[in-house]
PDB file of C-alpha atoms and ligand atoms in Angstrom:
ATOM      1  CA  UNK Y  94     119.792 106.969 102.487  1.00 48.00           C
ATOM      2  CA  UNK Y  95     117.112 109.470 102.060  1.00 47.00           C
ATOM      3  CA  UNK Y  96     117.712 112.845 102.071  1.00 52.00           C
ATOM      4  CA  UNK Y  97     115.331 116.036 102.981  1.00 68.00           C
ATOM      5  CA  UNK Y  98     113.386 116.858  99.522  1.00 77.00           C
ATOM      6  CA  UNK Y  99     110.060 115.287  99.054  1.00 93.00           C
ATOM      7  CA  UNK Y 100     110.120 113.610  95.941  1.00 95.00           C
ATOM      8  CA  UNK Y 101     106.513 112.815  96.204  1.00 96.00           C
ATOM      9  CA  UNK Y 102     104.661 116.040  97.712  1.00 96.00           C
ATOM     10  CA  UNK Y 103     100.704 115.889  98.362  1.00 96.00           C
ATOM     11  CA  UNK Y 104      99.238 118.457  99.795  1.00 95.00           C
ATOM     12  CA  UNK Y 105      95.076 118.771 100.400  1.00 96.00           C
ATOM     13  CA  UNK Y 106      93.656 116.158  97.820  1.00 96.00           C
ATOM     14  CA  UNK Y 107      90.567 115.421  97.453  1.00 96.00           C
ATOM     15  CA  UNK Y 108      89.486 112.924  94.480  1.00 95.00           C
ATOM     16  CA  UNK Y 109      85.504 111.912  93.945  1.00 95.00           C
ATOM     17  CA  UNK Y 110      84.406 109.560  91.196  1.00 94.00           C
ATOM     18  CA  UNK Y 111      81.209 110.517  89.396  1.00 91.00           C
ATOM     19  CA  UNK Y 112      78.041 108.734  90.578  1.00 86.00           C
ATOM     20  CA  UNK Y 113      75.385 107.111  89.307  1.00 88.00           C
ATOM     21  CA  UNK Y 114      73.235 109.856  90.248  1.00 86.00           C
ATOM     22  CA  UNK Y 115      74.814 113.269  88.488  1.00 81.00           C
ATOM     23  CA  UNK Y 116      75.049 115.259  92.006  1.00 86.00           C
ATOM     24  CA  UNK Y 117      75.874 112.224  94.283  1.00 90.00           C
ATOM     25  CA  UNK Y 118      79.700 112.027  93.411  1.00 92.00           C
ATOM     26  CA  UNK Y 119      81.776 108.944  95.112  1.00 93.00           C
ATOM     27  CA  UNK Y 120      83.911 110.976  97.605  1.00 95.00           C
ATOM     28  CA  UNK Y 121      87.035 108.562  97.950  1.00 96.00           C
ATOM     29  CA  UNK Y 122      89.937 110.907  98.818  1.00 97.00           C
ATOM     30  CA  UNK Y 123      89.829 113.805 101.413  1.00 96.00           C
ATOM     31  CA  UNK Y 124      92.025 115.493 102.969  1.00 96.00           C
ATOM     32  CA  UNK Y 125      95.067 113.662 101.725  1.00 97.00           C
ATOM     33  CA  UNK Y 126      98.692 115.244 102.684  1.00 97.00           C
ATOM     34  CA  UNK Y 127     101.576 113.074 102.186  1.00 97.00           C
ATOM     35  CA  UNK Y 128     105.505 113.008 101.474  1.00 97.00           C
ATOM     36  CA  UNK Y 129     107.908 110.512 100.187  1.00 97.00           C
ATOM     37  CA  UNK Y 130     111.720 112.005 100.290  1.00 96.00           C
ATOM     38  CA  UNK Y 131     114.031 110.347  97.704  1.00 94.00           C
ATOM     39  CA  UNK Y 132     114.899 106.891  98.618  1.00 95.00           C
ATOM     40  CA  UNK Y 133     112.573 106.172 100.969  1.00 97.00           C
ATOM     41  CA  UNK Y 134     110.235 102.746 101.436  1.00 97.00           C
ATOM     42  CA  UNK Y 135     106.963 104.147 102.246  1.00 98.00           C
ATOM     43  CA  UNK Y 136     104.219 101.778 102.751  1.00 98.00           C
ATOM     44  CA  UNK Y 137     100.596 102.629 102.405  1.00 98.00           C
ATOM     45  CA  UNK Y 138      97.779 100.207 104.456  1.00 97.00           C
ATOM     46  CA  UNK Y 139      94.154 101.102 105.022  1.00 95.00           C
ATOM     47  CA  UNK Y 140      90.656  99.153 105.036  1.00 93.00           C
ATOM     48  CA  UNK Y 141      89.581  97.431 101.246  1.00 92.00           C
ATOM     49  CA  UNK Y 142      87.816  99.856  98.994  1.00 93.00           C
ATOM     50  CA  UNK Y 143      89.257 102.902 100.970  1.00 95.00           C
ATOM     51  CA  UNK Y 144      90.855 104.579  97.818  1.00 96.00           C
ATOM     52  CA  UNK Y 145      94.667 103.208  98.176  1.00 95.00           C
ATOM     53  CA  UNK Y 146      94.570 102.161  94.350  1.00 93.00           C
ATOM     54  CA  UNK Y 147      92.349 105.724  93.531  1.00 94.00           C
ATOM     55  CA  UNK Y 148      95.484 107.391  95.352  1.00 95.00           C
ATOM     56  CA  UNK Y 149      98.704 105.772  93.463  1.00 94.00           C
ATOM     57  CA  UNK Y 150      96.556 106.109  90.411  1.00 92.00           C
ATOM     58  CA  UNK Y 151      96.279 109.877  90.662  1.00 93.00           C
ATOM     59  CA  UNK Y 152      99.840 110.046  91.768  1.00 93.00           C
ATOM     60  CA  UNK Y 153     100.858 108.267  88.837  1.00 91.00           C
ATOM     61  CA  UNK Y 154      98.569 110.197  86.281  1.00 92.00           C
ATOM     62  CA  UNK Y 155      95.973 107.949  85.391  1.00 90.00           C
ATOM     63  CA  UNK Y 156      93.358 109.938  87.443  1.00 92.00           C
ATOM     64  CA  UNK Y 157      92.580 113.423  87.521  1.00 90.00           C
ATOM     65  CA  UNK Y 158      92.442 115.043  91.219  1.00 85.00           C
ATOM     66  CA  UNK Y 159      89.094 116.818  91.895  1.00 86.00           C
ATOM     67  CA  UNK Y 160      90.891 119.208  94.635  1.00 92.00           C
ATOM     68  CA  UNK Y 161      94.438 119.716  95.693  1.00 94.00           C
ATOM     69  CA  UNK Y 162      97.892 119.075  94.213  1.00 90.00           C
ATOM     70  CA  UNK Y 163      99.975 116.003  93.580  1.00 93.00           C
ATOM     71  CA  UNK Y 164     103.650 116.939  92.616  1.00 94.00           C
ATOM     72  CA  UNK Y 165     106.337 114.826  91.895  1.00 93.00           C
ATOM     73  CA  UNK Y 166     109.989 116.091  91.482  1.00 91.00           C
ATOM     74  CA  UNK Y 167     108.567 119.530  92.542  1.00 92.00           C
ATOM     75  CA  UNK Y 168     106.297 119.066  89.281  1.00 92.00           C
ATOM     76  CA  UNK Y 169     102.550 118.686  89.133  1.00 93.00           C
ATOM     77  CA  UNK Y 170     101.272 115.236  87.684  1.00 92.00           C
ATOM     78  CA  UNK Y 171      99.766 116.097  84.464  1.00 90.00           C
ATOM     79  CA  UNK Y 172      99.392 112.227  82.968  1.00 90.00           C
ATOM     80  CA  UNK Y 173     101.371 109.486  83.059  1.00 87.00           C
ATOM     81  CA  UNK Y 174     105.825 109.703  82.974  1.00 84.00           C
ATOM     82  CA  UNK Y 175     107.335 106.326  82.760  1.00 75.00           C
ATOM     83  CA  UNK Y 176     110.560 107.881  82.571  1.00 72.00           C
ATOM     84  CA  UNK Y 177     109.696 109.702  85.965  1.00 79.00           C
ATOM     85  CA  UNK Y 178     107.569 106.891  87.837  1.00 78.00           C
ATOM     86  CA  UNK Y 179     107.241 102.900  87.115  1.00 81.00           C
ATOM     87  CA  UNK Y 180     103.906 101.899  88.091  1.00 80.00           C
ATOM     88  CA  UNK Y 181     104.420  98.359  89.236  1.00 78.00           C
ATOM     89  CA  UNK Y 182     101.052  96.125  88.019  1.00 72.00           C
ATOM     90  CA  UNK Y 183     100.484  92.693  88.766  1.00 68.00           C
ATOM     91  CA  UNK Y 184      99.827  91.624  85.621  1.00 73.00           C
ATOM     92  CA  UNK Y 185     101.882  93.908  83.725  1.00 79.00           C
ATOM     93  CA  UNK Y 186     103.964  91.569  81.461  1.00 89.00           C
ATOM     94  CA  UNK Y 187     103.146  91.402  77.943  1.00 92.00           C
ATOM     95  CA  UNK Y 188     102.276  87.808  77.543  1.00 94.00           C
ATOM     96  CA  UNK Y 189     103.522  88.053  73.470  1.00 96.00           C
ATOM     97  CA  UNK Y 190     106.692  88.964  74.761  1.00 96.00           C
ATOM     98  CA  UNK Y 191     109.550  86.935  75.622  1.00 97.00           C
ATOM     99  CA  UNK Y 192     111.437  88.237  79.071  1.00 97.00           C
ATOM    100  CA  UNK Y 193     114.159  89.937  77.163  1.00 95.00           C
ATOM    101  CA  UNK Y 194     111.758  91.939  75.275  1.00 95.00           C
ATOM    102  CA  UNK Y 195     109.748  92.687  78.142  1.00 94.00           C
ATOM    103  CA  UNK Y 196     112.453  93.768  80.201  1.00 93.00           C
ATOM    104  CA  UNK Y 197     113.558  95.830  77.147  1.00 92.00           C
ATOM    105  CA  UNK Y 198     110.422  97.016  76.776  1.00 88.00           C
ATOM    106  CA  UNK Y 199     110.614 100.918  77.491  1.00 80.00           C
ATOM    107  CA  UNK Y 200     114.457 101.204  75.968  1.00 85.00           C
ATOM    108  CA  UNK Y 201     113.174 101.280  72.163  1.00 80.00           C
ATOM    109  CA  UNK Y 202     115.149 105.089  72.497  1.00 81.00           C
ATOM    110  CA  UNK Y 203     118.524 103.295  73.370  1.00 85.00           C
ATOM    111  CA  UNK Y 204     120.960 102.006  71.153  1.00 90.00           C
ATOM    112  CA  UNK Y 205     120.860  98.248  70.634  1.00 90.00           C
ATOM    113  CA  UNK Y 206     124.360  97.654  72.655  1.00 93.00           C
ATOM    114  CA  UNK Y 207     123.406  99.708  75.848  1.00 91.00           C
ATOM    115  CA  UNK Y 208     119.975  98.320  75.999  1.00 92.00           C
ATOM    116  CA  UNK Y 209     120.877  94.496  75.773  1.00 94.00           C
ATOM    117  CA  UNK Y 210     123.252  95.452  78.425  1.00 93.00           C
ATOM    118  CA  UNK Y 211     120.808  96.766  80.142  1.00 91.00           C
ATOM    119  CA  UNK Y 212     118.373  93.865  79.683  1.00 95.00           C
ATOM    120  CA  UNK Y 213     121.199  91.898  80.990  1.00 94.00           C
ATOM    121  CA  UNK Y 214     122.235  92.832  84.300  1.00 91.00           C
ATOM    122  CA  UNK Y 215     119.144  93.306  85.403  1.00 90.00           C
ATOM    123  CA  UNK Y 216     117.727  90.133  84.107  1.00 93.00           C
ATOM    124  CA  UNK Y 217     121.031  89.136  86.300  1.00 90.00           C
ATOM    125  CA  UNK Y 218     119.643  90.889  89.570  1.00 86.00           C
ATOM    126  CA  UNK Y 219     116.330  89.608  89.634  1.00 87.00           C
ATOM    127  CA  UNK Y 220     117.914  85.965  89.171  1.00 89.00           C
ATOM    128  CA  UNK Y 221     116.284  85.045  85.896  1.00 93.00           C
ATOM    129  CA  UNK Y 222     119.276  84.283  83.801  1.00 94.00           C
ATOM    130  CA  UNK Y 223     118.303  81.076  81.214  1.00 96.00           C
ATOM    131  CA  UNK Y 224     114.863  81.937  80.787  1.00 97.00           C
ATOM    132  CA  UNK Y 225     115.821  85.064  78.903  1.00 96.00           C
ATOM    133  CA  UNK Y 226     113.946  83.823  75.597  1.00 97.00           C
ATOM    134  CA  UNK Y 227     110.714  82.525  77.755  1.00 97.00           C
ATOM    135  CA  UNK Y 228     107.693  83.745  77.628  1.00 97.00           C
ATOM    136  CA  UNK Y 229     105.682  84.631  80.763  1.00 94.00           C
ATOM    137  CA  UNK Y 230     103.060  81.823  80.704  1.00 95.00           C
ATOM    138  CA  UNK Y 231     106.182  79.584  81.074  1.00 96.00           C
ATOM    139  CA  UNK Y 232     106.955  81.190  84.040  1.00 94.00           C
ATOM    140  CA  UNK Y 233     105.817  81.075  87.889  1.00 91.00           C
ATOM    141  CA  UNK Y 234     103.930  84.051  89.336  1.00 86.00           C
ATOM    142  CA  UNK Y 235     106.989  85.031  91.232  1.00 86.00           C
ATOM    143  CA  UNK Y 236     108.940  85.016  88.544  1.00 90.00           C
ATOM    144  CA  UNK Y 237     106.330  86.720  86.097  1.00 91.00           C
ATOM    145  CA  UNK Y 238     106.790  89.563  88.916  1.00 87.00           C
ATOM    146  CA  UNK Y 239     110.780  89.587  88.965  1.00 89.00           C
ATOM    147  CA  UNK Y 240     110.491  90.110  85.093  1.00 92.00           C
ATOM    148  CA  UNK Y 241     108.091  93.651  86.085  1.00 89.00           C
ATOM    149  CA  UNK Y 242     110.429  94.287  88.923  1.00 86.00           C
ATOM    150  CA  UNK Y 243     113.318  94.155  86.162  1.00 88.00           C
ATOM    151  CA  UNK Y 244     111.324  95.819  83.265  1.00 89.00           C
ATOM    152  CA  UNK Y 245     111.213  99.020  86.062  1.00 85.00           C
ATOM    153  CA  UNK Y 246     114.522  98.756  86.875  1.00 83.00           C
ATOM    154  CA  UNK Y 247     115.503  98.655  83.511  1.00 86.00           C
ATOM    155  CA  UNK Y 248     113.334 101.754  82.653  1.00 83.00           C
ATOM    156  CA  UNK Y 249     115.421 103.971  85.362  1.00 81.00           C
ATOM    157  CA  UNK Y 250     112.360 105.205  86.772  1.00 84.00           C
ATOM    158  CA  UNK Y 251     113.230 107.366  90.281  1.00 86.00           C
ATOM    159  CA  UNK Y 252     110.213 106.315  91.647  1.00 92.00           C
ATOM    160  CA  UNK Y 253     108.222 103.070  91.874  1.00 92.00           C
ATOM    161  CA  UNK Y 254     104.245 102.846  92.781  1.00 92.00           C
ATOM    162  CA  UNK Y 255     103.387  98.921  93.719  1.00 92.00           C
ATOM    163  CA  UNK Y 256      99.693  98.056  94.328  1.00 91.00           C
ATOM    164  CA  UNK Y 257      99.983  94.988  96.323  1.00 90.00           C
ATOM    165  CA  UNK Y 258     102.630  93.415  94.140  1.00 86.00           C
ATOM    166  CA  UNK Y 259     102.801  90.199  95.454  1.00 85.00           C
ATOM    167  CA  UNK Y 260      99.287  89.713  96.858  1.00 82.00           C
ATOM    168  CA  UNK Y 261      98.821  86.733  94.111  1.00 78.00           C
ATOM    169  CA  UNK Y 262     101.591  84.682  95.463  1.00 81.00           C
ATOM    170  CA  UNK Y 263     101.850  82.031  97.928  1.00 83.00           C
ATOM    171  CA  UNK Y 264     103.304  82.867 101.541  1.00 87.00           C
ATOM    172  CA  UNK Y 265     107.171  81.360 100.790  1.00 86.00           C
ATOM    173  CA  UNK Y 266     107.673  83.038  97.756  1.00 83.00           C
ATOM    174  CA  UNK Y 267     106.145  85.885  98.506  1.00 86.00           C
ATOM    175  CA  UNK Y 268     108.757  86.363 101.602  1.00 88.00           C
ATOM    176  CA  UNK Y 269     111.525  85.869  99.316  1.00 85.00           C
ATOM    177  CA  UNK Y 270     110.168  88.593  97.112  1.00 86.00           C
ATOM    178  CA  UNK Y 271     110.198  91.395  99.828  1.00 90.00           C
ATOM    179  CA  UNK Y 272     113.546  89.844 100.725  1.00 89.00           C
ATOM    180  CA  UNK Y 273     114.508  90.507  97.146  1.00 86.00           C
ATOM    181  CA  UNK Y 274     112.636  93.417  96.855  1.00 89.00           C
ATOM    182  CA  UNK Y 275     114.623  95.672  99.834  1.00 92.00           C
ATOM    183  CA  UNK Y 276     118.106  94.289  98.677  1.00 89.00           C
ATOM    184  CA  UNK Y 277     117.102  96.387  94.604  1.00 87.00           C
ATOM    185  CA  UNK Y 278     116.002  98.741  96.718  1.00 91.00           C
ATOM    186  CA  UNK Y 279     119.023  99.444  98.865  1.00 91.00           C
ATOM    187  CA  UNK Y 280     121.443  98.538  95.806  1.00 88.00           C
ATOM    188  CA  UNK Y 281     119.299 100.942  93.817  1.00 86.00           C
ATOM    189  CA  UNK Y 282     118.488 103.664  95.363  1.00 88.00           C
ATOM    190  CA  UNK Y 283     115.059 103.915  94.505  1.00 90.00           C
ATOM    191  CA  UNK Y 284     112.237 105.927  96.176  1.00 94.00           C
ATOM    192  CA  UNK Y 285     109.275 103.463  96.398  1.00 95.00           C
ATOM    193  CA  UNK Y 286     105.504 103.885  97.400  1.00 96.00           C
ATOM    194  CA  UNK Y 287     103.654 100.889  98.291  1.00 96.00           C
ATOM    195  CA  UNK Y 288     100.155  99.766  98.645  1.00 95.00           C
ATOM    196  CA  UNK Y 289      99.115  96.623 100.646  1.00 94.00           C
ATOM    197  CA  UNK Y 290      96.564  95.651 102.935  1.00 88.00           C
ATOM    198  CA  UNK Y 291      98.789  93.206 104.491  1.00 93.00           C
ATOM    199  CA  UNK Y 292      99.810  94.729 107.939  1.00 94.00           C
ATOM    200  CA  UNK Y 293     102.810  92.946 108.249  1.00 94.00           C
ATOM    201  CA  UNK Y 294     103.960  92.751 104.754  1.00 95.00           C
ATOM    202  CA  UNK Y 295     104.207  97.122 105.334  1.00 97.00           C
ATOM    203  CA  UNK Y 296     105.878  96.836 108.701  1.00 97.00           C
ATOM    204  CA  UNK Y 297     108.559  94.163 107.304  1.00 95.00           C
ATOM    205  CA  UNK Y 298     109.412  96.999 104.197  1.00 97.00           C
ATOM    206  CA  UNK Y 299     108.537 100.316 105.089  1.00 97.00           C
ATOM    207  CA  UNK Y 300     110.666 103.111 106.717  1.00 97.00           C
ATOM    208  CA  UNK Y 301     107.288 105.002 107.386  1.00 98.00           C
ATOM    209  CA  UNK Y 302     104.196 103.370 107.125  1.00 98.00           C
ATOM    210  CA  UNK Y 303     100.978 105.282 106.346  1.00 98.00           C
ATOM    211  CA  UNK Y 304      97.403 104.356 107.551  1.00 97.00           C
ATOM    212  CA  UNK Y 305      94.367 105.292 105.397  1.00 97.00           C
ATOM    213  CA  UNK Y 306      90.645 105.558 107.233  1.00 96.00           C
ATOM    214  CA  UNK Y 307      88.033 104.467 105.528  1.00 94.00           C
ATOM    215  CA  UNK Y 308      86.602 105.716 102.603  1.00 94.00           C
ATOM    216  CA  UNK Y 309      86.390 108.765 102.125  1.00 94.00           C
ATOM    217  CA  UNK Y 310      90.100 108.439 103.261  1.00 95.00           C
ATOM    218  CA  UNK Y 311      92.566 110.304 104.541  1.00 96.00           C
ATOM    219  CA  UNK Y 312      95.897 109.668 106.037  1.00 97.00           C
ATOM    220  CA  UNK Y 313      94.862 108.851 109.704  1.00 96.00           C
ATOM    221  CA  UNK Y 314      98.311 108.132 111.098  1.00 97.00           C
ATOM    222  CA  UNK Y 315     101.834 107.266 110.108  1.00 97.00           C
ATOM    223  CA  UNK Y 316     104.204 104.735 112.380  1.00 97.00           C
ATOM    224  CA  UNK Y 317     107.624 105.357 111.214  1.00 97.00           C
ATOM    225  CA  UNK Y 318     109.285 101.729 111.608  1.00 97.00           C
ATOM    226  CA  UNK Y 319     113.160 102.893 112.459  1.00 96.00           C
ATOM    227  CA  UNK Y 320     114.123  98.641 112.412  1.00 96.00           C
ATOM    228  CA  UNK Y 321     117.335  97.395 111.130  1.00 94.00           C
ATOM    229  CA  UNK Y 322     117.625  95.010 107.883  1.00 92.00           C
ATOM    230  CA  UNK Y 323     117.051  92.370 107.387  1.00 89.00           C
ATOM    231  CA  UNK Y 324     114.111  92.202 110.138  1.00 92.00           C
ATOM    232  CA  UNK Y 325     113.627  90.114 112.499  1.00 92.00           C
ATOM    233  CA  UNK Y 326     109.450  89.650 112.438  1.00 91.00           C
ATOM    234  CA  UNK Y 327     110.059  87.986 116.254  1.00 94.00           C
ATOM    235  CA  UNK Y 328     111.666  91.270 117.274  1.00 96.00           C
ATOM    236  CA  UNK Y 329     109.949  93.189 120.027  1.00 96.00           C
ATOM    237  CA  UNK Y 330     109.894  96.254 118.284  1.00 96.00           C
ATOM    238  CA  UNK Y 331     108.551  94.534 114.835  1.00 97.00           C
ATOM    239  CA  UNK Y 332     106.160  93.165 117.110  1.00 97.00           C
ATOM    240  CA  UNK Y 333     104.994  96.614 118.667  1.00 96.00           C
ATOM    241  CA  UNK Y 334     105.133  98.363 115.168  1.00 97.00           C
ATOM    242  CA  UNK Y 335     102.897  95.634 113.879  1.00 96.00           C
ATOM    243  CA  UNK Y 336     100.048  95.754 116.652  1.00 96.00           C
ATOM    244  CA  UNK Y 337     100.514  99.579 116.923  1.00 96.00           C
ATOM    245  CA  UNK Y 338      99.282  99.409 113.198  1.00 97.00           C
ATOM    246  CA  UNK Y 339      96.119  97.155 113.637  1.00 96.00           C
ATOM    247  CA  UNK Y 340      94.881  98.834 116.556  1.00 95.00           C
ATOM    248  CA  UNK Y 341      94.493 102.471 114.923  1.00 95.00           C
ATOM    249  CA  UNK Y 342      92.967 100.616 112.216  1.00 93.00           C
ATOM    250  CA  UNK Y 343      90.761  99.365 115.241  1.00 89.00           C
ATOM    251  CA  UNK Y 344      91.714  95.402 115.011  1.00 81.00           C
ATOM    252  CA  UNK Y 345      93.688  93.216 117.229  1.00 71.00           C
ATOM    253  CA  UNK Y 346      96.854  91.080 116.222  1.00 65.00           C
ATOM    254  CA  UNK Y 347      94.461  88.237 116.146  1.00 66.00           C
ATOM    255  CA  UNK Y 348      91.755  89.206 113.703  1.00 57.00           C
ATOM    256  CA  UNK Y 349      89.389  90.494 116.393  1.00 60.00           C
ATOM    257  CA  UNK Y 350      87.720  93.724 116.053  1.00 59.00           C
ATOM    258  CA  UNK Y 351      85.946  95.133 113.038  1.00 49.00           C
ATOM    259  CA  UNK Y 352      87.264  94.506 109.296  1.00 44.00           C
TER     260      UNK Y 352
HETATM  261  N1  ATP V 163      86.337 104.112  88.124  1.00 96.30           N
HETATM  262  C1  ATP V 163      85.598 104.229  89.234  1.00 96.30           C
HETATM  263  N2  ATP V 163      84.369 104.777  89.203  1.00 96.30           N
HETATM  264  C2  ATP V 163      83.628 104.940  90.314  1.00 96.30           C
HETATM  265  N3  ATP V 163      84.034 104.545  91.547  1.00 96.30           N
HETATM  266  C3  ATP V 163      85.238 103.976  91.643  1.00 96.30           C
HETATM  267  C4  ATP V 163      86.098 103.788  90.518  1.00 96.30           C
HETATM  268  N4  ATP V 163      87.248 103.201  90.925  1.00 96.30           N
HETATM  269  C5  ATP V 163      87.128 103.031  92.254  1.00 96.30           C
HETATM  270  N5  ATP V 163      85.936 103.497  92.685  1.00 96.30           N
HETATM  271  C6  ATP V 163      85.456 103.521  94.058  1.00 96.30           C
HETATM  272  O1  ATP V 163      86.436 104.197  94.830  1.00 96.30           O
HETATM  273  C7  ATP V 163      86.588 103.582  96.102  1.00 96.30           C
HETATM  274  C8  ATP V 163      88.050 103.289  96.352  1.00 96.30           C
HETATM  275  O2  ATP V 163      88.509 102.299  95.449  1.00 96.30           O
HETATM  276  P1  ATP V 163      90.028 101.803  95.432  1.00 96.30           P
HETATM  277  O3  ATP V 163      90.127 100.792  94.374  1.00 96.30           O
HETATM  278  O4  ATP V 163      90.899 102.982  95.348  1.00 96.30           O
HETATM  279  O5  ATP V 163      90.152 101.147  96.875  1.00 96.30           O
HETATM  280  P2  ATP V 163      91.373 100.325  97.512  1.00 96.30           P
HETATM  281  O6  ATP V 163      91.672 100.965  98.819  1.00 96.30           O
HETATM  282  O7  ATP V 163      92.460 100.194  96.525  1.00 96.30           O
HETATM  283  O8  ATP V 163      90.701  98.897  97.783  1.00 96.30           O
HETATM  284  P3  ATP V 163      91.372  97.421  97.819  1.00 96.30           P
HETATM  285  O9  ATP V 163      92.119  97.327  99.114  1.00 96.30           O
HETATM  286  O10 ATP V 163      90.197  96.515  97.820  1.00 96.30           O
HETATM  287  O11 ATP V 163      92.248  97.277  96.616  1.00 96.30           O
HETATM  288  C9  ATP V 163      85.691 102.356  96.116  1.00 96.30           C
HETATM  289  O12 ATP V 163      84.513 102.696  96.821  1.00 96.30           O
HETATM  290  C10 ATP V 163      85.382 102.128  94.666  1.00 96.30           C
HETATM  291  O13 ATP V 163      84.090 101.618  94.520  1.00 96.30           O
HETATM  292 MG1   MG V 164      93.327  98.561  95.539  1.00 96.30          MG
END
């Protein structure tokens, strides 16, 4: 359950890349207020290009913010905290490594015993036991993804940042990956902030889902989605959730309107 502190506490960003001229910056955040409270499922959507990626990367201290604060834990983000926050990439295996190791990867500071138990049960809870000594190219894309979802499990990380996770995989698999996704996430009690563009994919995960505008962006609107789980994507109020969604970002359920 979440409780009342933000873990994840934005208040007035504003992030511009430089140009290609020197005094016409690339204004791709404005405005931006936002809070995550611990062990929420927060879902960020908004139109390609609007700065969803720009956002989680500040957030996760890859990018500097030109204006405003980002805290996390009631700190501000100075750089990058893998202890603190996972950021969840899709390629983010090391293809050298086998799946142990690259589950194992961020306990180097852990004895031996506690971080092969470690490896295993979470190996275990992403349902990869026997391929424990394969390497990734062995592996299917889901699977390639259950070993990241296990490496940032395995790290202990409070708080996860996905950037369309599963946008590489096809439509089956990547159903059974949300499905697999929520139960960690429930069994975990992790606070997680994720990026997609897929409508539904937000409204099937989120408590709260936030919609960008376009670039520069801001957060236009937020439609919390108060749905029991598992969801039932026939529901009425899935259904309602989803189209409320599409028309503030000024499309229909169908694909009509502007893209
Ligand atoms: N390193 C960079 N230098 C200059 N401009 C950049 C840089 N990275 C991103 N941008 C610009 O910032 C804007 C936002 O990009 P961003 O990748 O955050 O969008 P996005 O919402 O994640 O898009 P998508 O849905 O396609 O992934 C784009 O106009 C992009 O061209
Ligand atoms: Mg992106």
């Amino acid at each position: 359950m979440a409780n009342a502190d933000p873990i994840v506490d934005v208040a007035d960003l504003w992030m511009s890349f430089p140009g290609k001229q020197p005094d016409q910056p690339v204004h791709v955040l404005e405005r931006v207020g936002l809070q995550v409270r611990h062990g929420e499922f927060v879902c960020i959507v908004g139109p390609s290009g609007c700065g969803k990626s720009t956002l989680l990367n500040v957030l996760g201290g890859f990018l500097g913010e030109t204006r405003g604060t980002a805290r996390v834990e009631g700190a501000p983000v100075r750089g990058p905290d893998p202890g603190r926050i996972f950021v969840f990439q899709e390629n983010g295996v090391f293809p050298w490594l086998t799946v142990e190791q690259n589950v194992g990867f961020g306990l180097w500071q852990r004895s031996a015993a506690e971080r092969d138990e470690r490896v295993r049960h979470y190996i275990a809870m992403v349902g990869l036991q026997g391929f424990e000594r394969s390497y990734p190219r062995e592996l299917s894309g889901g699977m390639r993804q259950r070993v990241e979802i296990a490496r940032a499990l395995a790290a202990n990380a409070r708080v996860l940042f996905m950037d369309e996770p599963f946008g590489a995989l096809d439509f089956l698999t990547r159903l059974k990956m949300r499905q697999d996704l929520v139960r960690i996430w429930q069994s975990e009690n992790k606070t997680v902030l994720f990026v997609t563009h897929d409508i539904e994919e937000a409204v099937q995960l989120a408590d709260r889902v936030l919609v960008m505008s376009k670039r520069p962006a801001t957060i236009q609107a937020e439609v919390v989605i108060d749905l029991p789980r598992p969801r039932d994507l026939d529901s009425p109020g899935y259904l309602a959730a989803r189209d409320r969604i599409f028309s503030i970002m000024g499309m229909d359920a169908h694909g009509g309107g502007v893209s």
